[in-house]
PDB file of C-alpha atoms in Angstrom:
ATOM      1  CA  MET F 283       0.003   0.078   0.053  1.00 36.00           C
ATOM      2  CA  SER F 284       1.472   3.253  -1.113  1.00 39.00           C
ATOM      3  CA  GLU F 285       1.643   6.293   1.266  1.00 41.00           C
ATOM      4  CA  LEU F 286      -0.800   8.180  -0.558  1.00 40.00           C
ATOM      5  CA  SER F 287      -3.408   5.557  -0.351  1.00 40.00           C
ATOM      6  CA  LYS F 288      -3.076   5.055   3.402  1.00 54.00           C
ATOM      7  CA  SER F 289      -6.188   6.129   5.472  1.00 60.00           C
ATOM      8  CA  SER F 290      -6.161   7.161   9.240  1.00 72.00           C
ATOM      9  CA  ILE F 291      -6.698   4.562  11.788  1.00 82.00           C
ATOM     10  CA  LEU F 292      -8.788   6.807  13.680  1.00 85.00           C
ATOM     11  CA  LYS F 293     -12.625   6.014  13.584  1.00 82.00           C
ATOM     12  CA  LYS F 294     -14.826   8.914  12.239  1.00 88.00           C
ATOM     13  CA  TYR F 295     -17.938   9.585  14.689  1.00 94.00           C
ATOM     14  CA  PRO F 296     -20.977  11.575  14.041  1.00 94.00           C
ATOM     15  CA  LEU F 297     -20.668  15.346  14.683  1.00 96.00           C
ATOM     16  CA  TRP F 298     -23.124  15.189  17.647  1.00 96.00           C
ATOM     17  CA  PHE F 299     -21.046  12.454  19.240  1.00 96.00           C
ATOM     18  CA  GLU F 300     -17.977  14.817  18.947  1.00 97.00           C
ATOM     19  CA  LEU F 301     -19.416  17.873  20.221  1.00 97.00           C
ATOM     20  CA  LEU F 302     -20.979  15.830  23.160  1.00 97.00           C
ATOM     21  CA  THR F 303     -17.833  14.272  24.006  1.00 97.00           C
ATOM     22  CA  GLY F 304     -15.847  17.522  23.425  1.00 97.00           C
ATOM     23  CA  LEU F 305     -17.946  19.237  25.985  1.00 97.00           C
ATOM     24  CA  ALA F 306     -17.852  16.521  28.511  1.00 97.00           C
ATOM     25  CA  PHE F 307     -13.816  16.191  28.145  1.00 96.00           C
ATOM     26  CA  GLY F 308     -13.463  20.017  28.358  1.00 94.00           C
ATOM     27  CA  VAL F 309     -15.288  19.966  31.591  1.00 94.00           C
ATOM     28  CA  LEU F 310     -13.408  17.026  33.100  1.00 94.00           C
ATOM     29  CA  ASN F 311     -10.056  18.786  31.948  1.00 91.00           C
ATOM     30  CA  SER F 312     -10.835  21.833  33.771  1.00 89.00           C
ATOM     31  CA  THR F 313     -12.124  19.751  36.803  1.00 90.00           C
ATOM     32  CA  PHE F 314      -8.820  17.940  36.989  1.00 88.00           C
ATOM     33  CA  SER F 315      -6.773  20.812  36.617  1.00 84.00           C
ATOM     34  CA  THR F 316      -8.423  22.754  39.212  1.00 83.00           C
ATOM     35  CA  PHE F 317      -8.275  19.798  41.861  1.00 86.00           C
ATOM     36  CA  PHE F 318      -4.602  19.039  41.260  1.00 84.00           C
ATOM     37  CA  GLY F 319      -3.703  22.660  41.327  1.00 77.00           C
ATOM     38  CA  GLN F 320      -5.692  23.185  44.669  1.00 79.00           C
ATOM     39  CA  ILE F 321      -3.614  20.266  46.164  1.00 82.00           C
ATOM     40  CA  ASN F 322      -0.331  21.756  45.046  1.00 77.00           C
ATOM     41  CA  SER F 323       0.308  18.820  42.594  1.00 79.00           C
ATOM     42  CA  PRO F 324       3.742  18.973  40.771  1.00 77.00           C
ATOM     43  CA  ILE F 325       2.156  17.992  37.726  1.00 81.00           C
ATOM     44  CA  PHE F 326      -0.789  19.428  35.775  1.00 81.00           C
ATOM     45  CA  MET F 327      -2.940  16.427  35.192  1.00 88.00           C
ATOM     46  CA  ASP F 328      -5.168  18.672  32.705  1.00 86.00           C
ATOM     47  CA  THR F 329      -4.579  16.930  29.415  1.00 91.00           C
ATOM     48  CA  ILE F 330      -5.809  13.269  29.845  1.00 94.00           C
ATOM     49  CA  PHE F 331      -9.096  13.841  28.378  1.00 95.00           C
ATOM     50  CA  ALA F 332      -8.015  16.268  25.890  1.00 95.00           C
ATOM     51  CA  ILE F 333      -6.010  13.367  24.361  1.00 96.00           C
ATOM     52  CA  THR F 334      -8.946  11.186  24.525  1.00 97.00           C
ATOM     53  CA  ALA F 335     -10.923  14.065  22.801  1.00 97.00           C
ATOM     54  CA  ALA F 336      -8.255  14.335  20.036  1.00 96.00           C
ATOM     55  CA  PHE F 337      -8.533  10.673  19.399  1.00 96.00           C
ATOM     56  CA  VAL F 338     -12.232  10.967  18.955  1.00 96.00           C
ATOM     57  CA  GLY F 339     -11.945  13.573  16.272  1.00 95.00           C
ATOM     58  CA  TRP F 340     -11.111  17.111  15.532  1.00 96.00           C
ATOM     59  CA  TRP F 341     -14.689  18.656  16.530  1.00 97.00           C
ATOM     60  CA  SER F 342     -14.307  16.879  19.546  1.00 97.00           C
ATOM     61  CA  GLY F 343     -10.729  18.062  20.508  1.00 96.00           C
ATOM     62  CA  ILE F 344     -11.413  21.597  19.634  1.00 96.00           C
ATOM     63  CA  THR F 345     -14.714  21.786  21.574  1.00 97.00           C
ATOM     64  CA  SER F 346     -13.040  20.359  24.468  1.00 96.00           C
ATOM     65  CA  VAL F 347     -10.383  23.091  24.305  1.00 94.00           C
ATOM     66  CA  ILE F 348     -12.981  25.933  23.951  1.00 93.00           C
ATOM     67  CA  VAL F 349     -14.941  24.695  26.907  1.00 93.00           C
ATOM     68  CA  PHE F 350     -11.492  24.445  29.047  1.00 90.00           C
ATOM     69  CA  MET F 351     -10.773  27.732  28.150  1.00 86.00           C
ATOM     70  CA  ILE F 352     -13.951  29.531  29.278  1.00 85.00           C
ATOM     71  CA  MET F 353     -13.892  27.340  32.444  1.00 85.00           C
ATOM     72  CA  SER F 354     -10.043  28.440  32.869  1.00 76.00           C
ATOM     73  CA  ALA F 355     -10.985  32.185  32.413  1.00 73.00           C
ATOM     74  CA  ILE F 356     -13.878  32.030  34.526  1.00 77.00           C
ATOM     75  CA  LYS F 357     -12.189  30.464  37.619  1.00 69.00           C
ATOM     76  CA  SER F 358      -9.108  32.317  37.411  1.00 62.00           C
ATOM     77  CA  ASP F 359      -8.048  35.215  39.701  1.00 60.00           C
ATOM     78  CA  ALA F 360      -8.794  38.543  37.789  1.00 50.00           C
ATOM     79  CA  GLY F 361      -5.174  39.229  37.251  1.00 48.00           C
ATOM     80  CA  ILE F 362      -4.124  36.208  35.466  1.00 53.00           C
ATOM     81  CA  LYS F 363      -7.249  35.310  33.488  1.00 61.00           C
ATOM     82  CA  LEU F 364      -5.580  35.953  30.163  1.00 67.00           C
ATOM     83  CA  ILE F 365      -2.372  34.002  31.161  1.00 69.00           C
ATOM     84  CA  SER F 366      -4.909  31.077  32.221  1.00 69.00           C
ATOM     85  CA  ALA F 367      -6.565  31.251  28.837  1.00 74.00           C
ATOM     86  CA  LEU F 368      -3.355  31.431  26.900  1.00 80.00           C
ATOM     87  CA  PHE F 369      -1.996  28.009  28.607  1.00 83.00           C
ATOM     88  CA  VAL F 370      -5.110  26.146  26.949  1.00 86.00           C
ATOM     89  CA  LEU F 371      -3.092  26.720  23.698  1.00 90.00           C
ATOM     90  CA  CYS F 372      -0.754  24.133  25.027  1.00 92.00           C
ATOM     91  CA  VAL F 373      -3.805  21.799  25.259  1.00 93.00           C
ATOM     92  CA  LEU F 374      -4.629  22.646  21.527  1.00 94.00           C
ATOM     93  CA  VAL F 375      -1.037  21.729  20.691  1.00 96.00           C
ATOM     94  CA  MET F 376      -1.412  18.028  21.732  1.00 97.00           C
ATOM     95  CA  ILE F 377      -4.547  17.686  20.058  1.00 96.00           C
ATOM     96  CA  ILE F 378      -3.268  18.797  16.889  1.00 97.00           C
ATOM     97  CA  ILE F 379      -0.072  16.589  17.346  1.00 97.00           C
ATOM     98  CA  VAL F 380      -2.398  13.568  17.757  1.00 97.00           C
ATOM     99  CA  ARG F 381      -4.525  14.395  14.736  1.00 96.00           C
ATOM    100  CA  LEU F 382      -1.423  14.942  12.314  1.00 95.00           C
ATOM    101  CA  VAL F 383       0.589  11.827  13.654  1.00 96.00           C
ATOM    102  CA  TYR F 384      -2.286   9.462  12.845  1.00 95.00           C
ATOM    103  CA  ARG F 385      -3.736  11.517   9.923  1.00 90.00           C
ATOM    104  CA  LYS F 386      -2.082   8.641   7.437  1.00 84.00           C
ATOM    105  CA  ARG F 387      -1.127   5.785  10.030  1.00 87.00           C
ATOM    106  CA  ASP F 388      -3.131   2.473   9.600  1.00 85.00           C
ATOM    107  CA  ARG F 389      -2.365   1.434  13.345  1.00 90.00           C
ATOM    108  CA  ILE F 390      -1.836   2.694  16.683  1.00 93.00           C
ATOM    109  CA  SER F 391       1.316   1.159  17.941  1.00 94.00           C
ATOM    110  CA  PHE F 392       3.199   1.842  21.377  1.00 96.00           C
ATOM    111  CA  LEU F 393       6.153   3.389  19.184  1.00 96.00           C
ATOM    112  CA  SER F 394       3.787   5.853  17.698  1.00 96.00           C
ATOM    113  CA  LEU F 395       2.265   6.587  21.015  1.00 97.00           C
ATOM    114  CA  LEU F 396       5.803   7.207  22.454  1.00 98.00           C
ATOM    115  CA  TYR F 397       6.280   9.371  19.579  1.00 97.00           C
ATOM    116  CA  VAL F 398       3.120  11.586  20.274  1.00 98.00           C
ATOM    117  CA  TYR F 399       4.479  11.607  23.931  1.00 98.00           C
ATOM    118  CA  VAL F 400       7.937  12.961  23.070  1.00 98.00           C
ATOM    119  CA  LEU F 401       6.361  15.637  20.676  1.00 98.00           C
ATOM    120  CA  CYS F 402       3.746  16.857  23.257  1.00 97.00           C
ATOM    121  CA  VAL F 403       6.619  17.126  25.856  1.00 97.00           C
ATOM    122  CA  ILE F 404       8.662  19.194  23.860  1.00 97.00           C
ATOM    123  CA  PHE F 405       6.290  21.337  22.114  1.00 97.00           C
ATOM    124  CA  VAL F 406       3.951  21.884  25.364  1.00 96.00           C
ATOM    125  CA  SER F 407       7.150  22.845  27.247  1.00 95.00           C
ATOM    126  CA  LEU F 408       8.238  25.208  24.588  1.00 96.00           C
ATOM    127  CA  LEU F 409       4.917  26.915  24.173  1.00 95.00           C
ATOM    128  CA  GLY F 410       4.221  26.964  28.032  1.00 90.00           C
ATOM    129  CA  ALA F 411       7.565  28.776  28.599  1.00 91.00           C
ATOM    130  CA  ILE F 412       6.968  31.590  26.146  1.00 92.00           C
ATOM    131  CA  ILE F 413       3.475  32.098  27.628  1.00 88.00           C
ATOM    132  CA  SER F 414       4.976  32.146  31.264  1.00 85.00           C
ATOM    133  CA  THR F 415       7.688  34.463  30.339  1.00 86.00           C
ATOM    134  CA  TYR F 416       5.375  36.862  28.807  1.00 81.00           C
ATOM    135  CA  GLY F 417       3.016  36.751  31.828  1.00 74.00           C
ATOM    136  CA  PHE F 418       5.801  36.970  34.127  1.00 70.00           C
ATOM    137  CA  ASN F 419       7.049  40.268  32.161  1.00 66.00           C
ATOM    138  CA  HIS F 420       3.682  41.737  31.912  1.00 62.00           C
ATOM    139  CA  PHE F 421       1.499  40.691  34.835  1.00 63.00           C
ATOM    140  CA  ASP F 422       3.837  39.314  37.286  1.00 64.00           C
ATOM    141  CA  TYR F 423       2.564  35.820  36.791  1.00 64.00           C
ATOM    142  CA  TYR F 424       4.232  33.135  38.680  1.00 62.00           C
ATOM    143  CA  ASP F 425       4.116  29.508  37.787  1.00 67.00           C
ATOM    144  CA  SER F 426       2.943  26.623  40.083  1.00 66.00           C
ATOM    145  CA  TYR F 427       5.315  26.183  42.953  1.00 60.00           C
ATOM    146  CA  SER F 428       7.184  23.117  41.499  1.00 69.00           C
ATOM    147  CA  ILE F 429       8.024  24.859  38.231  1.00 79.00           C
ATOM    148  CA  ARG F 430       8.821  28.172  39.787  1.00 74.00           C
ATOM    149  CA  TYR F 431      11.479  26.704  42.185  1.00 72.00           C
ATOM    150  CA  ILE F 432      13.303  24.980  39.537  1.00 81.00           C
ATOM    151  CA  THR F 433      13.050  28.102  37.059  1.00 83.00           C
ATOM    152  CA  MET F 434      14.401  30.148  39.670  1.00 80.00           C
ATOM    153  CA  SER F 435      17.414  27.659  40.007  1.00 82.00           C
ATOM    154  CA  PHE F 436      18.181  27.913  36.699  1.00 85.00           C
ATOM    155  CA  VAL F 437      17.630  31.842  36.624  1.00 83.00           C
ATOM    156  CA  GLN F 438      20.391  32.080  39.623  1.00 84.00           C
ATOM    157  CA  GLN F 439      22.742  30.378  37.166  1.00 87.00           C
ATOM    158  CA  GLN F 440      22.454  33.194  34.878  1.00 87.00           C
ATOM    159  CA  ILE F 441      20.154  31.284  32.456  1.00 91.00           C
ATOM    160  CA  PRO F 442      17.626  33.577  30.537  1.00 91.00           C
ATOM    161  CA  LEU F 443      14.039  33.221  32.002  1.00 87.00           C
ATOM    162  CA  ILE F 444      12.432  31.872  28.847  1.00 89.00           C
ATOM    163  CA  PHE F 445      15.287  28.980  28.588  1.00 93.00           C
ATOM    164  CA  SER F 446      14.938  28.449  32.444  1.00 90.00           C
ATOM    165  CA  SER F 447      11.065  28.062  32.160  1.00 88.00           C
ATOM    166  CA  PHE F 448      11.499  25.707  29.236  1.00 94.00           C
ATOM    167  CA  LEU F 449      14.160  23.581  31.277  1.00 93.00           C
ATOM    168  CA  SER F 450      12.124  23.467  34.198  1.00 90.00           C
ATOM    169  CA  ARG F 451       8.969  22.290  32.282  1.00 91.00           C
ATOM    170  CA  LEU F 452      10.799  19.229  30.603  1.00 94.00           C
ATOM    171  CA  PRO F 453      10.685  17.141  33.883  1.00 92.00           C
ATOM    172  CA  VAL F 454       6.886  18.111  34.722  1.00 92.00           C
ATOM    173  CA  ASN F 455       5.658  17.527  31.357  1.00 94.00           C
ATOM    174  CA  ALA F 456       7.787  14.217  31.044  1.00 96.00           C
ATOM    175  CA  LEU F 457       5.563  12.795  33.823  1.00 95.00           C
ATOM    176  CA  ASP F 458       2.281  14.640  33.034  1.00 94.00           C
ATOM    177  CA  LYS F 459       2.203  13.977  29.334  1.00 96.00           C
ATOM    178  CA  LEU F 460       3.213  10.403  29.895  1.00 97.00           C
ATOM    179  CA  ILE F 461       0.447   9.906  32.013  1.00 96.00           C
ATOM    180  CA  ALA F 462      -1.985  11.933  29.582  1.00 96.00           C
ATOM    181  CA  VAL F 463      -1.275  10.433  26.373  1.00 97.00           C
ATOM    182  CA  PHE F 464      -1.253   6.531  27.533  1.00 97.00           C
ATOM    183  CA  ALA F 465      -4.269   7.110  29.816  1.00 97.00           C
ATOM    184  CA  GLY F 466      -6.015   9.257  27.395  1.00 97.00           C
ATOM    185  CA  PHE F 467      -5.504   6.653  24.521  1.00 97.00           C
ATOM    186  CA  GLY F 468      -6.612   3.833  26.901  1.00 97.00           C
ATOM    187  CA  LEU F 469      -9.757   5.953  27.681  1.00 97.00           C
ATOM    188  CA  TYR F 470     -10.330   6.416  23.802  1.00 96.00           C
ATOM    189  CA  LYS F 471     -10.144   2.536  23.312  1.00 95.00           C
ATOM    190  CA  VAL F 472     -12.780   2.039  25.889  1.00 95.00           C
ATOM    191  CA  ILE F 473     -14.925   4.703  24.186  1.00 95.00           C
ATOM    192  CA  GLU F 474     -14.423   2.938  20.675  1.00 93.00           C
ATOM    193  CA  ILE F 475     -15.366  -0.723  22.182  1.00 92.00           C
ATOM    194  CA  LEU F 476     -18.573   0.700  23.737  1.00 92.00           C
ATOM    195  CA  TRP F 477     -19.374   2.488  20.604  1.00 91.00           C
ATOM    196  CA  ASN F 478     -18.875  -0.612  18.241  1.00 88.00           C
ATOM    197  CA  LYS F 479     -20.865  -2.560  20.519  1.00 86.00           C
ATOM    198  CA  LYS F 480     -23.553  -0.163  20.172  1.00 82.00           C
ATOM    199  CA  GLN F 481     -23.516  -0.255  16.382  1.00 79.00           C
ATOM    200  CA  LYS F 482     -24.236  -4.022  16.518  1.00 67.00           C
TER     201      LYS F 482
END
């Protein structure tokens, strides 16, 4: 089979199903994010359901991002509403990565999930560092405690803030996205099995 004739392994679901799951996953992402933030968790735990939404479909993923962004802006303190909303772009990046990686693949393997994981860690860390640096320079925005501590350690070594912020995010995202990618895919498989049974 030539590369051009390959079709995506990802199942096509009805629009109503994608919108409904996107709404639910957006709420769940926001809920998880709030809970783990309140307990000062060293990891974010805000993208498991975004990965699931991405596997379900583009509309599911985009809807989950929109819902997450709205809820993040509403729940945030007045001074950092903009920054909280911008961080949702990190979630959007993960959805784009999943959809593009599996656009022409005919199967989902462990290695391909590992590839998605590595891309998510790198790109989310880079985008998060840019947003965090912008927020710090314009709004005195501070990251969560674990990232802030690591970032300041690098800054004290005369490493520029944006690079310090990027480096501090790598270990956090390495664990967070490992959980998100594989747990998110696992949840998607459950949905796929239930959907297939419903269609019989």
